[in-house]
Short mmCIF file of C-alpha atoms in Angstrom, two decimals:
data_model
loop_
_atom_site.label_atom_id
_atom_site.label_comp_id
_atom_site.label_asym_id
_atom_site.label_seq_id
_atom_site.Cartn_x
_atom_site.Cartn_y
_atom_site.Cartn_z
CA ASP A 22 -17.83 -21.59 -24.65
CA SER A 23 -14.34 -23.09 -24.85
CA GLY A 24 -14.78 -26.59 -23.44
CA GLY A 25 -12.25 -28.90 -21.89
CA HIS A 26 -10.37 -26.26 -19.97
CA ARG A 27 -10.63 -27.88 -16.55
CA ARG A 28 -7.17 -29.40 -17.03
CA LEU A 29 -4.28 -27.43 -15.58
CA ALA A 30 -0.84 -26.69 -16.86
CA ALA A 31 1.51 -28.82 -14.76
CA LEU A 32 3.09 -26.60 -12.11
CA GLU A 33 4.26 -27.49 -8.62
CA ASP A 34 3.11 -25.60 -5.56
CA ARG A 35 5.80 -23.15 -4.57
CA PRO A 36 6.84 -21.26 -1.46
CA VAL A 37 5.89 -17.59 -1.38
CA VAL A 38 7.91 -14.87 0.30
CA PRO A 39 6.44 -11.89 2.21
CA LEU A 40 7.88 -8.64 0.86
CA PRO A 41 9.30 -5.91 3.11
CA VAL A 42 6.52 -3.32 2.99
CA ALA A 43 6.05 -0.62 5.65
CA TRP A 44 2.25 -0.70 5.87
CA PRO A 45 0.33 2.09 7.62
CA GLN A 46 -0.84 0.78 10.99
CA SER A 47 -4.59 0.91 10.37
CA LEU A 48 -4.67 -0.14 6.70
CA GLU A 49 -6.47 -3.36 5.73
CA PRO A 50 -6.48 -3.38 1.90
CA ASP A 51 -8.87 -5.55 -0.10
CA HIS A 52 -7.62 -5.19 -3.69
CA LEU A 53 -4.35 -5.28 -5.56
CA ALA A 54 -3.56 -3.95 -9.04
CA CYS A 55 -0.30 -4.24 -10.96
CA ALA A 56 0.97 -1.36 -13.08
CA PRO A 57 1.15 -2.11 -16.82
CA GLY A 58 4.46 -2.55 -18.56
CA ASP A 59 6.75 -0.67 -16.20
CA GLY A 60 10.13 -1.85 -15.00
CA ASP A 61 9.96 -1.08 -11.27
CA HIS A 62 7.21 -3.51 -10.22
CA THR A 63 4.68 -0.94 -9.04
CA VAL A 64 1.41 -2.04 -7.45
CA VAL A 65 -1.44 -0.30 -5.69
CA ALA A 66 -3.19 -1.88 -2.70
CA LEU A 67 -6.52 -0.32 -1.75
CA THR A 68 -9.51 -0.91 0.48
CA ALA A 69 -12.95 -1.34 -1.06
CA ALA A 70 -13.56 2.31 -0.13
CA GLY A 71 -10.52 3.45 -2.15
CA SER A 72 -7.87 4.24 0.45
CA GLY A 73 -4.47 2.57 0.49
CA VAL A 74 -0.91 2.76 -0.74
CA LEU A 75 1.19 2.84 -3.86
CA VAL A 76 4.12 0.43 -3.63
CA ARG A 77 7.08 0.89 -5.98
CA GLY A 78 9.77 -1.73 -6.40
CA ALA A 79 7.77 -4.66 -5.01
CA GLY A 80 10.13 -7.59 -4.70
CA ARG A 81 13.23 -5.52 -5.40
CA GLY A 82 14.63 -4.80 -1.97
CA ALA A 83 12.98 -2.24 0.30
CA ALA A 84 9.87 -1.03 -1.53
CA GLN A 85 8.88 2.63 -1.61
CA VAL A 86 5.45 3.08 -0.03
CA ALA A 87 3.29 6.20 -0.43
CA PRO A 88 -0.34 6.86 0.56
CA PHE A 89 -2.85 6.88 -2.29
CA THR A 90 -6.63 7.36 -2.36
CA LEU A 91 -9.32 7.09 -5.01
CA GLU A 92 -11.70 10.01 -4.48
CA GLY A 93 -15.33 9.74 -5.58
CA LEU A 94 -15.35 5.94 -5.53
CA LEU A 95 -17.74 5.56 -2.61
CA GLU A 96 -20.43 7.46 -4.51
CA LEU A 97 -20.41 4.57 -7.03
CA GLY A 98 -20.25 1.79 -4.45
CA PHE A 99 -17.52 -0.19 -2.74
CA ALA A 100 -14.99 -1.65 -5.16
CA ARG A 101 -15.12 -5.39 -5.88
CA SER A 102 -12.04 -5.35 -8.09
CA LEU A 103 -9.33 -3.05 -9.35
CA THR A 104 -7.48 -3.14 -12.68
CA TRP A 105 -4.57 -0.93 -13.73
CA GLY A 106 -4.42 -0.61 -17.50
CA PRO A 107 -2.74 1.69 -20.01
CA SER A 108 -5.52 4.28 -19.61
CA GLY A 109 -5.63 4.23 -15.81
CA LEU A 110 -7.50 2.35 -13.10
CA LEU A 111 -10.85 0.60 -13.51
CA ALA A 112 -12.99 -0.54 -10.60
CA VAL A 113 -16.09 -2.75 -10.66
CA THR A 114 -18.33 -1.79 -7.73
CA VAL A 115 -20.90 -3.64 -5.64
CA LEU A 116 -23.61 -1.56 -7.33
CA GLY A 117 -22.69 -3.09 -10.71
CA LYS A 118 -21.04 0.11 -11.95
CA VAL A 119 -17.62 0.59 -13.51
CA ALA A 120 -15.48 3.48 -12.30
CA SER A 121 -12.59 4.99 -14.25
CA CYS A 122 -9.76 6.69 -12.37
CA PRO A 123 -6.53 8.28 -13.59
CA ALA A 124 -3.39 6.24 -13.03
CA PRO A 125 -1.25 7.28 -10.06
CA SER A 126 1.23 9.93 -11.18
CA SER A 127 4.55 10.82 -9.64
CA GLY A 128 4.02 12.55 -6.31
CA ALA A 129 0.20 12.38 -6.47
CA THR A 130 -1.58 11.08 -3.39
CA SER A 131 -5.06 10.79 -4.89
CA ALA A 132 -7.06 10.51 -8.10
CA TYR A 133 -10.72 11.26 -8.80
CA CYS A 134 -12.93 8.48 -10.17
CA SER A 135 -15.93 8.91 -12.43
CA GLU A 136 -18.59 6.49 -13.59
CA VAL A 137 -18.16 4.96 -17.03
CA PRO A 138 -21.48 5.40 -18.91
CA LEU A 139 -22.46 1.78 -19.49
CA PRO A 140 -25.59 -0.37 -19.29
CA PRO A 141 -26.07 -2.18 -15.95
CA LEU A 142 -23.86 -5.24 -15.66
CA PRO A 143 -25.54 -8.65 -16.14
CA GLY A 144 -27.47 -9.71 -13.03
CA HIS A 145 -25.02 -12.33 -11.75
CA ALA A 146 -22.09 -9.95 -12.32
CA ALA A 147 -23.47 -7.65 -9.63
CA SER A 148 -22.43 -10.15 -6.94
CA ALA A 149 -19.91 -12.50 -8.55
CA PRO A 150 -16.16 -11.76 -8.65
CA ALA A 151 -15.52 -9.61 -11.72
CA ALA A 152 -12.91 -7.33 -13.26
CA ALA A 153 -13.03 -4.69 -15.99
CA PHE A 154 -10.29 -4.22 -18.57
CA GLN A 155 -9.77 -2.57 -21.94
CA HIS A 156 -9.02 -4.07 -25.32
CA GLU A 157 -8.29 -1.73 -28.23
CA GLY A 158 -10.11 1.06 -26.41
CA ALA A 159 -13.25 -0.99 -25.73
CA LEU A 160 -14.18 -2.04 -22.22
CA ARG A 161 -14.73 -5.68 -21.31
CA VAL A 162 -15.68 -7.36 -18.06
CA ALA A 163 -14.59 -10.83 -16.92
CA VAL A 164 -17.02 -12.53 -14.52
CA ALA A 165 -16.41 -15.73 -12.53
CA HIS A 166 -19.76 -17.45 -12.00
CA ALA A 167 -21.15 -20.99 -11.94
CA GLY A 168 -17.83 -22.61 -12.78
CA ARG A 169 -17.07 -20.36 -15.75
CA LEU A 170 -15.02 -17.26 -16.47
CA ALA A 171 -17.13 -15.32 -18.97
CA ILE A 172 -16.05 -12.25 -20.94
CA PHE A 173 -18.66 -9.59 -21.75
CA HIS A 174 -18.62 -6.50 -23.92
CA VAL A 175 -21.25 -3.91 -24.73
CA ALA A 176 -23.24 -4.59 -27.88
CA GLY A 177 -25.82 -1.91 -28.55
CA ALA A 178 -27.55 -1.10 -25.27
CA GLU A 179 -26.65 -4.25 -23.33
CA TRP A 180 -23.82 -6.54 -22.33
CA SER A 181 -23.14 -9.56 -24.51
CA GLU A 182 -21.00 -12.61 -23.73
CA VAL A 183 -18.18 -13.01 -26.26
CA ALA A 184 -16.20 -15.91 -24.77
CA ALA A 185 -15.95 -18.17 -21.74
CA VAL A 186 -13.64 -20.78 -20.27
CA HIS A 187 -14.28 -23.28 -17.52
CA LEU A 188 -12.80 -22.62 -14.10
CA PRO A 189 -10.71 -25.46 -12.66
CA GLU A 190 -12.61 -27.74 -10.33
CA THR A 191 -11.65 -26.96 -6.75
CA GLU A 192 -13.30 -26.80 -3.33
CA ALA A 193 -11.82 -23.35 -2.76
CA ALA A 194 -14.07 -20.38 -3.48
CA VAL A 195 -13.14 -17.70 -6.00
CA VAL A 196 -12.19 -14.53 -4.13
CA SER A 197 -11.07 -12.25 -6.96
CA VAL A 198 -10.71 -11.78 -10.70
CA ALA A 199 -7.97 -9.54 -12.06
CA ALA A 200 -6.65 -8.42 -15.43
CA ALA A 201 -3.02 -7.34 -15.64
CA ASN A 202 -0.18 -7.31 -18.14
CA GLY A 203 -1.79 -9.53 -20.75
CA HIS A 204 -3.30 -12.05 -18.33
CA LEU A 205 -6.58 -12.82 -16.60
CA LEU A 206 -6.16 -14.19 -13.08
CA VAL A 207 -8.69 -15.94 -10.88
CA THR A 208 -7.60 -16.20 -7.25
CA SER A 209 -9.23 -18.68 -4.88
CA SER A 210 -9.46 -18.79 -1.10
CA ASP A 211 -6.52 -21.22 -0.86
CA GLY A 212 -4.24 -18.66 -2.53
CA ALA A 213 -4.10 -20.44 -5.88
CA ALA A 214 -3.99 -18.15 -8.90
CA HIS A 215 -5.14 -19.64 -12.20
CA HIS A 216 -4.20 -17.47 -15.14
CA TRP A 217 -4.93 -17.33 -18.82
CA ARG A 218 -2.94 -15.36 -21.35
CA LEU A 219 -5.07 -12.83 -23.21
CA SER A 220 -5.12 -13.01 -27.00
CA ASN A 221 -7.09 -10.32 -28.82
CA GLY A 222 -8.73 -9.45 -25.53
CA LEU A 223 -9.92 -13.02 -24.86
CA PRO A 224 -8.54 -15.90 -22.79
CA ALA A 225 -6.25 -18.02 -24.98
CA PRO A 226 -7.63 -21.49 -25.84
CA ALA A 227 -5.26 -23.40 -23.58
CA PRO A 228 -5.47 -24.81 -20.04
CA PRO A 229 -4.80 -22.16 -17.38
CA ALA A 230 -1.49 -22.11 -15.58
CA ARG A 231 -1.73 -22.61 -11.84
CA ASP A 232 0.41 -20.77 -9.33
CA ARG A 233 -0.39 -22.00 -5.82
CA PRO A 234 1.42 -21.26 -2.57
CA ALA A 235 2.90 -24.25 -0.76
CA ALA A 236 1.01 -25.57 2.26
CA ALA A 237 3.29 -23.69 4.65
CA ALA A 238 1.65 -20.45 3.52
CA ALA A 239 -1.87 -21.67 4.25
CA GLN A 240 -2.47 -19.69 7.46
CA ARG A 241 -3.45 -16.57 5.62
CA THR A 242 -6.56 -14.94 4.24
CA TRP A 243 -5.96 -14.52 0.51
CA GLN A 244 -7.59 -11.48 -1.06
CA SER A 245 -6.24 -10.74 -4.51
CA ALA A 246 -3.41 -11.32 -6.98
CA CYS A 247 -2.15 -9.80 -10.20
CA MET A 248 0.57 -10.35 -12.80
CA LEU A 249 3.59 -8.08 -12.57
CA ALA A 250 5.00 -6.42 -15.65
CA GLY A 251 6.84 -9.01 -17.69
CA GLY A 252 4.03 -11.53 -17.35
CA ASP A 253 5.95 -14.16 -15.39
CA LYS A 254 5.48 -13.29 -11.70
CA VAL A 255 2.26 -13.43 -9.67
CA ILE A 256 2.14 -11.11 -6.67
CA ARG A 257 -0.48 -11.66 -3.97
CA LEU A 258 -2.27 -9.62 -1.34
CA ALA A 259 -3.12 -11.46 1.86
CA SER A 260 -3.54 -10.86 5.57
CA SER A 261 -2.46 -12.80 8.64
CA TRP A 262 -2.40 -12.37 12.41
CA LYS A 263 0.81 -10.90 13.76
CA ARG A 264 1.98 -10.50 17.34
CA VAL A 265 2.22 -6.91 18.52
CA LYS A 266 3.71 -5.23 21.56
CA GLY A 267 1.84 -6.14 24.71
CA GLY A 268 1.32 -9.75 23.70
CA GLY A 269 -1.78 -9.29 21.56
CA GLU A 270 -2.33 -10.01 17.88
CA GLN A 271 -3.34 -7.76 14.99
CA LEU A 272 -4.50 -8.60 11.48
CA ARG A 273 -1.86 -7.20 9.13
CA PRO A 274 -1.65 -7.07 5.32
CA GLU A 275 1.10 -8.76 3.33
CA LEU A 276 2.40 -8.71 -0.22
CA LEU A 277 3.83 -12.08 -1.25
CA LEU A 278 5.88 -13.01 -4.28
#
């Protein structure tokens, strides 16, 4: 356990900007995953059931939005997280399973997910925020629980903890864990994203950097965040109430950079 990591790298809160995304009317995505190492800032935003959109060019003018669905995911349980790595998408489900799905390809509107043959996740990982990722072909899972971010891998027939860092002390609850482009991110209910650089598949022994939206962005429900390719920009998925024709309000998703 790497102690003393409750300190934060000194970063000011910053304003965040909603991106121009033409969302389907009925879509309320829960998870966000950033494509690895590409140059056009591609992300996928999906519901826990696996339906959503692929967004290309996020933050670079008018983004290209296309429908995308993960087939077969519901058979393994609703997704609790989504990671986009070099070998495709990985989802940790509410049933404690890990699903592997091919990466979105050009023109494809769906991909079929299958269960990764693994031992059951540790008991607390079945309900705590968690994310799966690969290191040198081996699968690892990061779990945020009891004030720690613990990294597990499979040793023999069971999961074994290989490293852990303390989560920063905050009153805000952890809402998601994500792995993307060489970083682990823990997002809390106030929109703050604390991120550690990965070194040899483990969080680097340094205080996490904090990227937190300024107070003006507080009137949102924050759901997920990931690191865009390049490793220097955090993109967030949130939702907020928007006025619609007729004078009513509707909960609508947002991508914020």
